[in-house]
Amino acid sequence: MKRTPLYNVHVKAGGKIVPFGGFEMPVQYAGIVEEHKTVRNAVGVFDVSHMGEFFVKGKQALSFLQKITINDVSKLSPGKAQYSAMCYENAGIVDDLLIYMQAENNYMVVVNASNIDKDFEWMSKVLSPEVIFENKSDETALLAIQGPKSLETLQKLTDVRLAEIPYYHFVQGNVSGIEMIISRTGYTGELGFEIYFPSAEAEKAWNALFEAGKEFGIAPIGLGARDTLRLEMGYCLYGNDIDQTTNPLEAGLGWITKLSKENFTAKSVLEEIKTKGLNRKLVGMVLHEKAIPRHGYAVTANGENIGTVTSGTFSPSLEKGIAMGYVTLQHSKIDTEVFIDVRGKIMKATVVQLPFLKKN
Amino acid sequence: MNFPDNLKYSKDHEWIRVEGNIGTVGITEYAQGELGDVVFVELPKIGAKLESGQSFGTVEAVKAVSDLYSPVTGEVTEINKEIQDAPELVNKESYERGWMIKIKITNPDELNNLLDVEAYKKLIAK
């Protein structure tokens, strides 16, 4: 089991440590609901250094990424980031990821912790000899600073004008003496930043952030609240909502699946799926009763199995049980009444538009 | 962590406070800590007859769900309605306002099968 450079800091902060994606990670500190509200109302910091960072450089870097990912990498310009995914030939998802364009033919690819080895191997298979492909996951720390007070917190530590960085853009800058990538991205739906920098500086950066955010009630946030926050926004989690058995079109990732792009892995299969139409779709569901839908629970209608919950939780913002899951196409329309089998009890739920939490 | 010495404890992490033939039952501070934020508690109907070790409800925390087990045999005389509106009391006041059911004990000998505070502390130290 691996540890991030901040493992000891988490233990000292009262973090409850659990295994996740091959790492010993903090699942909670003060409690999931409290941490969730800290991010929605103030500012919280997530250590997500377990995630993987690959660097792709060289003359063929763009064409390599175009071939292996489903979004259109040519739409990027230096300083822009893009959400994307890689598919197997049969359109099953290898991983979802972020691509950062640093310069022409110079990219950083950020992948899920549990998929680092698998992704690296998959990408290495189709590598052209002119591409320099490196895995710098161990040397790279990643912190997410999220919440309405995130900008004010981070601004105290840098001369970079953070308010000028648009969503899904990034700059290279200095934060409390550390050179880093400052990215206006996140997994919470709040104003927020993700900062990438050398692992050796992790504790220094962490301490500086907590000092800067003290007046706003800054707090460390564990994986538990990371999950409730992303689920309220309807963001997919690899291993739950998407995996090698799901394709991006049924997962609601049609917006990143650019079929107009020239030849890329799984293109023809995805086109075929699109022509034939989907059998099932990933939807959001809200439970009417006081209970929590969880991963693996059956979704039914008229006593028949019509799908499965892939992610479920209690929404601290809505104070209800919410779920994402695949249901047959005919039950996927907004406002459709379905039922979720909560440990033998059949409970009413409604298919709703994502995100669950409507901001502003 | 706090474990009052006037309570009896079960291996399933319930506590019972006995007054006359009525036992008040809840979950221990250790149990609430392991569960994390409790958001729903499902309790039995008043009058329900329970065997010792029988499930009498569930407690849903954000991360996990857990069954509740009666430490004794008896009949439910009262349930804590307050925790159905304020489930966080199970976390914050495990032994006071976070209680779950009151049960009329039909076989007081069963209380001898439960753990005292020292034995319970040893159990969770494992």
Short mmCIF file of C-alpha atoms in Angstrom, two decimals:
data_model
loop_
_atom_site.label_atom_id
_atom_site.label_comp_id
_atom_site.label_asym_id
_atom_site.label_seq_id
_atom_site.Cartn_x
_atom_site.Cartn_y
_atom_site.Cartn_z
CA MET A 1 0.00 0.00 0.00
CA LYS A 2 1.34 3.41 -0.99
CA ARG A 3 1.16 6.66 0.95
CA THR A 4 1.02 10.24 -0.25
CA PRO A 5 3.70 12.65 1.02
CA LEU A 6 1.09 13.99 3.47
CA TYR A 7 0.20 10.71 5.16
CA ASN A 8 1.65 11.76 8.52
CA VAL A 9 -0.08 15.12 8.32
CA HIS A 10 -3.44 13.36 7.87
CA VAL A 11 -2.87 11.06 10.81
CA LYS A 12 -1.89 14.02 12.98
CA ALA A 13 -5.00 15.92 11.87
CA GLY A 14 -7.19 13.04 13.08
CA GLY A 15 -7.81 11.56 9.64
CA LYS A 16 -9.35 8.11 9.59
CA ILE A 17 -7.19 6.15 7.15
CA VAL A 18 -8.63 3.63 4.68
CA PRO A 19 -7.25 1.82 1.64
CA PHE A 20 -8.23 3.48 -1.66
CA GLY A 21 -6.83 2.89 -5.12
CA GLY A 22 -3.71 1.26 -3.68
CA PHE A 23 -3.09 4.12 -1.25
CA GLU A 24 -3.66 4.66 2.45
CA MET A 25 -5.92 7.71 2.32
CA PRO A 26 -7.93 9.78 4.82
CA VAL A 27 -11.66 9.06 4.42
CA GLN A 28 -12.71 11.65 6.98
CA TYR A 29 -11.44 14.00 9.70
CA ALA A 30 -14.23 15.94 11.49
CA GLY A 31 -16.99 13.94 9.76
CA ILE A 32 -18.29 13.68 6.21
CA VAL A 33 -21.28 16.01 6.62
CA GLU A 34 -19.30 18.74 8.36
CA GLU A 35 -16.49 18.53 5.79
CA HIS A 36 -19.02 18.60 2.96
CA LYS A 37 -20.54 21.80 4.34
CA THR A 38 -17.11 23.35 4.84
CA VAL A 39 -16.49 23.02 1.10
CA ARG A 40 -19.97 24.26 0.11
CA ASN A 41 -19.81 27.25 2.50
CA ALA A 42 -16.14 28.13 3.05
CA VAL A 43 -13.01 26.32 1.88
CA GLY A 44 -11.53 22.85 2.22
CA VAL A 45 -8.32 21.17 1.11
CA PHE A 46 -8.12 17.67 -0.36
CA ASP A 47 -4.89 15.75 -0.67
CA VAL A 48 -5.35 14.00 -4.00
CA SER A 49 -1.67 13.27 -4.53
CA HIS A 50 -2.62 9.64 -5.10
CA MET A 51 -3.81 10.58 -8.59
CA GLY A 52 -1.50 9.87 -11.50
CA GLU A 53 0.37 12.41 -13.64
CA PHE A 54 1.78 11.39 -17.00
CA PHE A 55 3.78 13.70 -19.23
CA VAL A 56 3.53 13.44 -23.00
CA LYS A 57 6.01 15.33 -25.14
CA GLY A 58 7.52 15.27 -28.60
CA LYS A 59 6.57 15.79 -32.23
CA GLN A 60 3.83 13.15 -32.19
CA ALA A 61 2.36 14.06 -28.77
CA LEU A 62 -0.82 15.61 -30.14
CA SER A 63 -1.54 12.86 -32.66
CA PHE A 64 -0.87 10.23 -29.98
CA LEU A 65 -3.38 11.82 -27.57
CA GLN A 66 -5.88 12.32 -30.39
CA LYS A 67 -5.68 8.62 -31.16
CA ILE A 68 -6.01 7.33 -27.61
CA THR A 69 -8.59 9.73 -26.09
CA ILE A 70 -12.17 10.45 -27.14
CA ASN A 71 -12.30 14.25 -26.79
CA ASP A 72 -10.74 16.57 -29.38
CA VAL A 73 -7.28 17.45 -28.10
CA SER A 74 -6.70 19.84 -31.01
CA LYS A 75 -9.21 22.19 -29.35
CA LEU A 76 -6.71 22.81 -26.56
CA SER A 77 -4.31 25.72 -26.54
CA PRO A 78 -1.47 26.24 -24.05
CA GLY A 79 -2.97 26.95 -20.60
CA LYS A 80 -6.18 25.01 -21.23
CA ALA A 81 -7.34 21.75 -19.68
CA GLN A 82 -9.81 19.23 -21.03
CA TYR A 83 -11.90 16.45 -19.48
CA SER A 84 -11.67 13.28 -21.54
CA ALA A 85 -11.54 9.49 -21.43
CA MET A 86 -9.77 6.55 -23.02
CA CYS A 87 -11.70 3.61 -24.40
CA TYR A 88 -10.85 0.03 -25.27
CA GLU A 89 -11.55 -1.07 -28.85
CA ASN A 90 -15.02 -2.27 -27.74
CA ALA A 91 -15.78 1.23 -26.30
CA GLY A 92 -15.51 0.13 -22.67
CA ILE A 93 -13.81 2.87 -20.65
CA VAL A 94 -10.14 2.45 -19.67
CA ASP A 95 -10.22 5.60 -17.53
CA ASP A 96 -11.48 9.16 -17.41
CA LEU A 97 -8.82 11.83 -17.27
CA LEU A 98 -7.76 15.44 -17.63
CA ILE A 99 -5.40 16.67 -20.34
CA TYR A 100 -3.43 19.85 -19.70
CA MET A 101 -1.76 21.49 -22.66
CA GLN A 102 1.45 23.12 -21.42
CA ALA A 103 2.93 24.02 -24.78
CA GLU A 104 2.82 22.75 -28.34
CA ASN A 105 3.26 18.97 -28.22
CA ASN A 106 3.70 19.12 -24.45
CA TYR A 107 0.90 17.76 -22.28
CA MET A 108 0.17 16.52 -18.77
CA VAL A 109 -2.41 13.74 -18.42
CA VAL A 110 -4.03 13.22 -15.01
CA VAL A 111 -5.53 9.79 -14.30
CA ASN A 112 -7.19 7.93 -11.45
CA ALA A 113 -4.92 6.47 -8.77
CA SER A 114 -6.23 2.93 -9.08
CA ASN A 115 -5.62 3.00 -12.85
CA ILE A 116 -2.08 4.42 -13.00
CA ASP A 117 -0.36 1.15 -13.94
CA LYS A 118 -3.15 -0.02 -16.23
CA ASP A 119 -3.32 3.32 -18.05
CA PHE A 120 0.43 3.61 -18.44
CA GLU A 121 0.58 0.15 -19.96
CA TRP A 122 -2.39 0.81 -22.25
CA MET A 123 -0.96 4.08 -23.49
CA SER A 124 2.53 2.62 -23.92
CA LYS A 125 1.11 0.02 -26.32
CA VAL A 126 0.13 2.56 -28.96
CA LEU A 127 2.99 4.94 -28.38
CA SER A 128 4.85 6.14 -31.43
CA PRO A 129 8.65 6.18 -31.06
CA GLU A 130 8.82 9.95 -31.24
CA VAL A 131 6.70 10.47 -28.15
CA ILE A 132 8.37 10.91 -24.79
CA PHE A 133 6.00 9.40 -22.25
CA GLU A 134 6.77 9.59 -18.54
CA ASN A 135 4.93 8.65 -15.36
CA LYS A 136 5.71 11.25 -12.69
CA SER A 137 2.92 10.28 -10.30
CA ASP A 138 5.20 9.60 -7.35
CA GLU A 139 7.09 12.87 -7.68
CA THR A 140 3.96 14.97 -8.07
CA ALA A 141 1.78 16.23 -5.23
CA LEU A 142 -1.75 17.40 -5.96
CA LEU A 143 -3.95 19.43 -3.65
CA ALA A 144 -7.48 20.57 -4.40
CA ILE A 145 -8.54 23.81 -2.72
CA GLN A 146 -12.30 24.04 -3.11
CA GLY A 147 -15.08 26.26 -1.87
CA PRO A 148 -16.32 29.86 -2.11
CA LYS A 149 -13.31 31.06 -0.08
CA SER A 150 -10.74 29.09 -2.09
CA LEU A 151 -9.71 32.01 -4.27
CA GLU A 152 -9.18 34.38 -1.34
CA THR A 153 -7.19 31.71 0.50
CA LEU A 154 -4.88 30.88 -2.37
CA GLN A 155 -4.54 34.51 -3.45
CA LYS A 156 -2.73 35.31 -0.20
CA LEU A 157 0.08 32.99 -1.27
CA THR A 158 0.66 34.07 -4.85
CA ASP A 159 1.05 37.08 -7.15
CA VAL A 160 -0.76 35.23 -9.93
CA ARG A 161 -4.13 36.92 -10.46
CA LEU A 162 -6.31 33.93 -9.77
CA ALA A 163 -9.60 35.60 -10.62
CA GLU A 164 -8.34 35.90 -14.19
CA ILE A 165 -7.96 32.14 -14.65
CA PRO A 166 -11.14 30.88 -16.35
CA TYR A 167 -12.68 27.50 -15.55
CA TYR A 168 -10.64 24.64 -17.04
CA HIS A 169 -7.62 26.89 -17.56
CA PHE A 170 -4.32 26.87 -15.69
CA VAL A 171 -1.12 28.84 -15.26
CA GLN A 172 2.39 28.04 -14.13
CA GLY A 173 3.06 30.13 -11.04
CA ASN A 174 4.68 30.53 -7.66
CA VAL A 175 2.65 29.76 -4.54
CA SER A 176 4.42 30.48 -1.24
CA GLY A 177 7.80 29.96 -2.87
CA ILE A 178 6.87 26.77 -4.73
CA GLU A 179 6.67 26.59 -8.53
CA MET A 180 3.47 24.88 -9.50
CA ILE A 181 0.63 24.39 -11.92
CA ILE A 182 -2.40 26.31 -10.69
CA SER A 183 -5.49 24.93 -12.34
CA ARG A 184 -9.01 26.28 -12.08
CA THR A 185 -10.61 22.83 -11.86
CA GLY A 186 -12.17 20.55 -9.30
CA TYR A 187 -14.53 17.71 -8.48
CA THR A 188 -16.95 19.54 -6.18
CA GLY A 189 -18.93 22.02 -8.28
CA GLU A 190 -17.56 24.89 -6.18
CA LEU A 191 -15.14 27.65 -7.05
CA GLY A 192 -11.81 25.92 -6.68
CA PHE A 193 -8.27 25.22 -7.74
CA GLU A 194 -6.06 22.20 -8.13
CA ILE A 195 -2.33 22.69 -7.65
CA TYR A 196 0.37 20.34 -8.97
CA PHE A 197 3.89 20.59 -7.60
CA PRO A 198 6.87 18.46 -6.45
CA SER A 199 6.04 15.95 -3.68
CA ALA A 200 8.96 17.16 -1.57
CA GLU A 201 7.15 20.48 -1.06
CA ALA A 202 3.83 18.94 -0.01
CA GLU A 203 4.00 19.72 3.69
CA LYS A 204 5.20 23.26 3.09
CA ALA A 205 2.31 23.96 0.70
CA TRP A 206 -0.23 22.30 3.01
CA ASN A 207 0.87 24.38 6.00
CA ALA A 208 0.87 27.61 4.01
CA LEU A 209 -2.68 26.94 2.79
CA PHE A 210 -3.97 26.24 6.28
CA GLU A 211 -2.36 29.39 7.63
CA ALA A 212 -3.85 31.44 4.78
CA GLY A 213 -7.31 29.92 5.15
CA LYS A 214 -7.51 30.09 8.92
CA GLU A 215 -9.78 33.14 8.96
CA PHE A 216 -12.26 31.34 6.67
CA GLY A 217 -12.34 28.17 8.77
CA ILE A 218 -10.32 26.11 6.29
CA ALA A 219 -10.37 22.37 7.00
CA PRO A 220 -8.91 19.15 5.57
CA ILE A 221 -11.46 17.14 3.56
CA GLY A 222 -11.40 13.36 3.21
CA LEU A 223 -12.49 10.98 0.48
CA GLY A 224 -15.91 10.56 2.09
CA ALA A 225 -16.90 14.17 1.49
CA ARG A 226 -15.13 14.13 -1.89
CA ASP A 227 -17.64 11.46 -2.84
CA THR A 228 -20.76 13.25 -1.50
CA LEU A 229 -19.64 16.52 -3.13
CA ARG A 230 -19.03 15.00 -6.57
CA LEU A 231 -22.21 12.95 -6.39
CA GLU A 232 -24.37 16.03 -5.72
CA MET A 233 -22.93 17.38 -8.98
CA GLY A 234 -23.53 14.12 -10.86
CA TYR A 235 -19.85 13.66 -11.69
CA CYS A 236 -18.82 10.12 -12.61
CA LEU A 237 -16.42 8.10 -10.50
CA TYR A 238 -14.32 5.49 -12.28
CA GLY A 239 -14.90 2.06 -10.75
CA ASN A 240 -18.44 3.00 -9.74
CA ASP A 241 -20.29 4.75 -12.55
CA ILE A 242 -17.92 4.05 -15.40
CA ASP A 243 -15.54 1.18 -16.07
CA GLN A 244 -14.55 -1.27 -18.80
CA THR A 245 -18.15 -2.53 -19.04
CA THR A 246 -19.69 0.89 -19.73
CA ASN A 247 -19.33 3.09 -22.78
CA PRO A 248 -19.09 6.89 -22.67
CA LEU A 249 -22.36 7.44 -24.57
CA GLU A 250 -24.54 5.56 -22.08
CA ALA A 251 -22.56 7.18 -19.23
CA GLY A 252 -23.71 10.63 -20.28
CA LEU A 253 -20.26 11.49 -21.61
CA GLY A 254 -21.45 12.14 -25.15
CA TRP A 255 -20.29 15.74 -24.70
CA ILE A 256 -16.66 14.59 -24.55
CA THR A 257 -17.06 11.94 -27.26
CA LYS A 258 -16.09 13.71 -30.46
CA LEU A 259 -17.15 11.38 -33.24
CA SER A 260 -16.31 14.06 -35.78
CA LYS A 261 -12.66 13.59 -34.85
CA GLU A 262 -10.49 11.57 -37.25
CA ASN A 263 -9.63 8.01 -36.44
CA PHE A 264 -9.33 7.25 -32.71
CA THR A 265 -9.57 4.12 -30.61
CA ALA A 266 -13.15 2.81 -30.45
CA LYS A 267 -14.46 5.39 -32.94
CA SER A 268 -16.23 2.89 -35.20
CA VAL A 269 -17.81 1.04 -32.26
CA LEU A 270 -18.99 4.32 -30.75
CA GLU A 271 -20.49 5.35 -34.09
CA GLU A 272 -22.30 2.05 -34.28
CA ILE A 273 -23.67 2.49 -30.75
CA LYS A 274 -24.84 5.95 -31.63
CA THR A 275 -26.58 4.75 -34.79
CA LYS A 276 -28.25 1.78 -33.12
CA GLY A 277 -29.27 3.78 -30.06
CA LEU A 278 -28.54 3.14 -26.39
CA ASN A 279 -29.91 0.23 -24.38
CA ARG A 280 -29.43 1.95 -21.05
CA LYS A 281 -28.42 5.30 -19.64
CA LEU A 282 -26.77 6.63 -16.54
CA VAL A 283 -29.33 8.74 -14.67
CA GLY A 284 -29.74 10.55 -11.39
CA MET A 285 -32.38 9.32 -8.95
CA VAL A 286 -33.74 10.85 -5.76
CA LEU A 287 -35.18 8.52 -3.13
CA HIS A 288 -38.51 9.54 -1.57
CA GLU A 289 -38.00 7.68 1.71
CA LYS A 290 -35.50 8.18 4.50
CA ALA A 291 -32.81 5.78 3.39
CA ILE A 292 -29.61 5.73 1.40
CA PRO A 293 -29.30 4.03 -1.98
CA ARG A 294 -25.88 2.40 -2.35
CA HIS A 295 -23.64 0.90 -5.04
CA GLY A 296 -25.09 -2.37 -6.35
CA TYR A 297 -28.72 -1.89 -5.25
CA ALA A 298 -31.25 -3.00 -7.87
CA VAL A 299 -33.53 -0.51 -9.64
CA THR A 300 -36.97 -1.88 -10.51
CA ALA A 301 -40.23 -0.88 -12.17
CA ASN A 302 -43.43 -2.96 -12.10
CA GLY A 303 -41.52 -5.59 -10.18
CA GLU A 304 -38.97 -6.01 -12.95
CA ASN A 305 -35.29 -5.33 -12.72
CA ILE A 306 -34.49 -2.33 -14.91
CA GLY A 307 -31.09 -1.31 -13.66
CA THR A 308 -28.51 -0.91 -10.92
CA VAL A 309 -27.33 1.86 -8.62
CA THR A 310 -23.67 2.62 -9.35
CA SER A 311 -23.18 5.41 -6.78
CA GLY A 312 -25.42 6.43 -3.93
CA THR A 313 -25.22 8.51 -0.84
CA PHE A 314 -26.96 10.86 1.52
CA SER A 315 -26.84 14.35 0.06
CA PRO A 316 -25.88 16.70 2.90
CA SER A 317 -27.12 19.69 0.89
CA LEU A 318 -30.50 18.23 -0.09
CA GLU A 319 -30.82 16.00 3.01
CA LYS A 320 -32.04 13.11 0.87
CA GLY A 321 -30.81 9.83 -0.49
CA ILE A 322 -29.48 10.33 -4.02
CA ALA A 323 -28.13 7.85 -6.55
CA MET A 324 -26.67 7.51 -9.99
CA GLY A 325 -27.25 4.31 -11.88
CA TYR A 326 -27.92 2.71 -15.22
CA VAL A 327 -31.54 2.12 -16.17
CA THR A 328 -33.10 0.88 -19.40
CA LEU A 329 -33.64 3.64 -21.94
CA GLN A 330 -37.43 3.59 -21.52
CA HIS A 331 -37.07 4.42 -17.81
CA SER A 332 -34.38 7.05 -18.24
CA LYS A 333 -36.60 10.08 -18.90
CA ILE A 334 -36.66 12.86 -16.33
CA ASP A 335 -39.54 12.48 -13.82
CA THR A 336 -39.93 8.74 -14.43
CA GLU A 337 -40.94 6.91 -11.27
CA VAL A 338 -38.71 3.94 -10.46
CA PHE A 339 -38.05 1.84 -7.36
CA ILE A 340 -34.83 1.03 -5.56
CA ASP A 341 -34.42 -2.18 -3.61
CA VAL A 342 -32.90 -1.00 -0.32
CA ARG A 343 -31.90 -4.24 1.38
CA GLY A 344 -35.21 -5.92 0.56
CA LYS A 345 -37.40 -2.86 0.93
CA ILE A 346 -38.73 -1.49 -2.33
CA MET A 347 -38.61 2.30 -2.13
CA LYS A 348 -39.94 4.89 -4.53
CA ALA A 349 -37.50 7.14 -6.40
CA THR A 350 -37.69 9.64 -9.25
CA VAL A 351 -35.34 10.07 -12.18
CA VAL A 352 -34.05 13.65 -12.04
CA GLN A 353 -31.93 15.96 -14.12
CA LEU A 354 -28.26 16.09 -13.10
CA PRO A 355 -26.73 17.80 -11.22
CA PHE A 356 -28.75 17.03 -8.11
CA LEU A 357 -27.57 20.29 -6.62
CA LYS A 358 -28.51 23.26 -8.77
CA LYS A 359 -26.05 26.05 -8.14
CA ASN A 360 -27.25 29.66 -8.35
CA MET B 1 -13.70 7.77 24.29
CA ASN B 2 -16.34 7.64 26.94
CA PHE B 3 -17.87 4.39 28.23
CA PRO B 4 -20.05 4.90 31.32
CA ASP B 5 -19.51 2.20 33.94
CA ASN B 6 -23.18 1.99 34.91
CA LEU B 7 -24.07 0.43 31.53
CA LYS B 8 -23.91 -3.09 30.15
CA TYR B 9 -22.49 -3.61 26.67
CA SER B 10 -23.04 -6.13 23.87
CA LYS B 11 -20.46 -7.51 21.47
CA ASP B 12 -22.47 -5.81 18.71
CA HIS B 13 -21.65 -2.42 20.28
CA GLU B 14 -25.03 -1.69 21.86
CA TRP B 15 -25.35 -0.45 25.43
CA ILE B 16 -28.23 -0.97 27.85
CA ARG B 17 -29.09 1.03 30.95
CA VAL B 18 -31.34 -0.92 33.32
CA GLU B 19 -33.85 0.80 35.60
CA GLY B 20 -36.25 -1.65 37.27
CA ASN B 21 -37.43 -3.97 34.50
CA ILE B 22 -36.94 -1.40 31.75
CA GLY B 23 -33.76 -1.25 29.69
CA THR B 24 -32.78 1.75 27.56
CA VAL B 25 -30.74 0.73 24.50
CA GLY B 26 -28.41 2.66 22.21
CA ILE B 27 -25.12 2.28 20.36
CA THR B 28 -21.75 3.00 21.95
CA GLU B 29 -19.50 5.94 21.28
CA TYR B 30 -17.11 3.53 19.60
CA ALA B 31 -19.88 2.30 17.27
CA GLN B 32 -20.97 5.79 16.26
CA GLY B 33 -17.34 6.70 15.59
CA GLU B 34 -16.88 3.70 13.32
CA LEU B 35 -20.10 4.49 11.45
CA GLY B 36 -19.50 8.21 11.04
CA ASP B 37 -22.31 10.69 10.45
CA VAL B 38 -25.64 9.03 11.20
CA VAL B 39 -28.36 10.38 8.90
CA PHE B 40 -31.30 7.99 9.31
CA VAL B 41 -32.36 5.62 12.06
CA GLU B 42 -35.03 3.02 11.50
CA LEU B 43 -36.69 1.83 14.72
CA PRO B 44 -39.28 -0.86 15.51
CA LYS B 45 -42.91 -0.26 16.48
CA ILE B 46 -43.87 0.08 20.12
CA GLY B 47 -45.03 -3.31 21.29
CA ALA B 48 -42.59 -5.23 19.08
CA LYS B 49 -41.29 -8.36 20.76
CA LEU B 50 -37.57 -8.89 20.46
CA GLU B 51 -35.31 -11.82 21.22
CA SER B 52 -31.86 -11.10 22.50
CA GLY B 53 -29.56 -10.75 19.48
CA GLN B 54 -32.48 -9.99 17.16
CA SER B 55 -32.23 -7.06 14.76
CA PHE B 56 -34.58 -4.25 15.80
CA GLY B 57 -33.67 -1.63 13.22
CA THR B 58 -30.94 -0.07 11.17
CA VAL B 59 -28.75 2.94 11.43
CA GLU B 60 -27.69 4.58 8.18
CA ALA B 61 -24.53 6.63 8.15
CA VAL B 62 -23.28 8.41 5.04
CA LYS B 63 -20.64 5.75 4.41
CA ALA B 64 -22.24 2.61 5.80
CA VAL B 65 -25.39 0.99 7.09
CA SER B 66 -25.53 -1.16 10.20
CA ASP B 67 -28.15 -3.37 11.84
CA LEU B 68 -29.14 -2.76 15.44
CA TYR B 69 -29.36 -5.81 17.71
CA SER B 70 -31.31 -6.09 20.94
CA PRO B 71 -29.04 -7.01 23.85
CA VAL B 72 -31.96 -8.65 25.71
CA THR B 73 -35.33 -10.34 25.15
CA GLY B 74 -38.39 -8.21 25.77
CA GLU B 75 -41.05 -5.87 24.46
CA VAL B 76 -40.42 -2.40 23.06
CA THR B 77 -42.19 0.16 25.27
CA GLU B 78 -40.84 3.36 23.80
CA ILE B 79 -38.80 4.57 20.84
CA ASN B 80 -36.74 7.74 20.60
CA LYS B 81 -38.62 9.89 18.10
CA GLU B 82 -36.15 12.72 18.60
CA ILE B 83 -33.36 10.88 16.75
CA GLN B 84 -35.59 10.40 13.72
CA ASP B 85 -35.57 14.17 13.23
CA ALA B 86 -32.11 14.75 14.67
CA PRO B 87 -30.08 11.60 13.91
CA GLU B 88 -26.85 13.45 14.68
CA LEU B 89 -27.71 12.95 18.36
CA VAL B 90 -26.60 9.34 17.92
CA ASN B 91 -23.13 10.70 17.15
CA LYS B 92 -23.07 13.55 19.61
CA GLU B 93 -24.86 12.10 22.64
CA SER B 94 -24.60 8.35 22.22
CA TYR B 95 -25.57 7.56 25.82
CA GLU B 96 -28.07 10.34 26.47
CA ARG B 97 -30.32 11.93 23.86
CA GLY B 98 -29.06 9.46 21.24
CA TRP B 99 -30.77 6.44 22.86
CA MET B 100 -32.90 4.26 20.56
CA ILE B 101 -35.46 2.07 22.29
CA LYS B 102 -36.77 1.21 25.76
CA ILE B 103 -37.51 -2.42 26.27
CA LYS B 104 -39.38 -4.29 29.03
CA ILE B 105 -36.94 -7.01 29.99
CA THR B 106 -38.57 -10.44 30.26
CA ASN B 107 -35.47 -12.44 31.16
CA PRO B 108 -33.18 -10.43 33.48
CA ASP B 109 -30.69 -13.35 33.62
CA GLU B 110 -29.62 -12.41 30.09
CA LEU B 111 -28.04 -9.27 31.50
CA ASN B 112 -25.32 -11.51 32.94
CA ASN B 113 -24.30 -12.48 29.42
CA LEU B 114 -23.48 -8.89 28.56
CA LEU B 115 -20.12 -7.19 29.03
CA ASP B 116 -19.23 -4.78 31.78
CA VAL B 117 -17.31 -1.65 30.89
CA GLU B 118 -13.86 -3.22 31.35
CA ALA B 119 -14.69 -6.24 29.22
CA TYR B 120 -16.15 -3.97 26.51
CA LYS B 121 -13.06 -1.76 26.46
CA LYS B 122 -10.96 -4.88 26.00
CA LEU B 123 -13.18 -6.01 23.12
CA ILE B 124 -12.73 -2.80 21.15
CA ALA B 125 -9.01 -2.59 21.92
CA LYS B 126 -8.50 -5.79 19.89
#
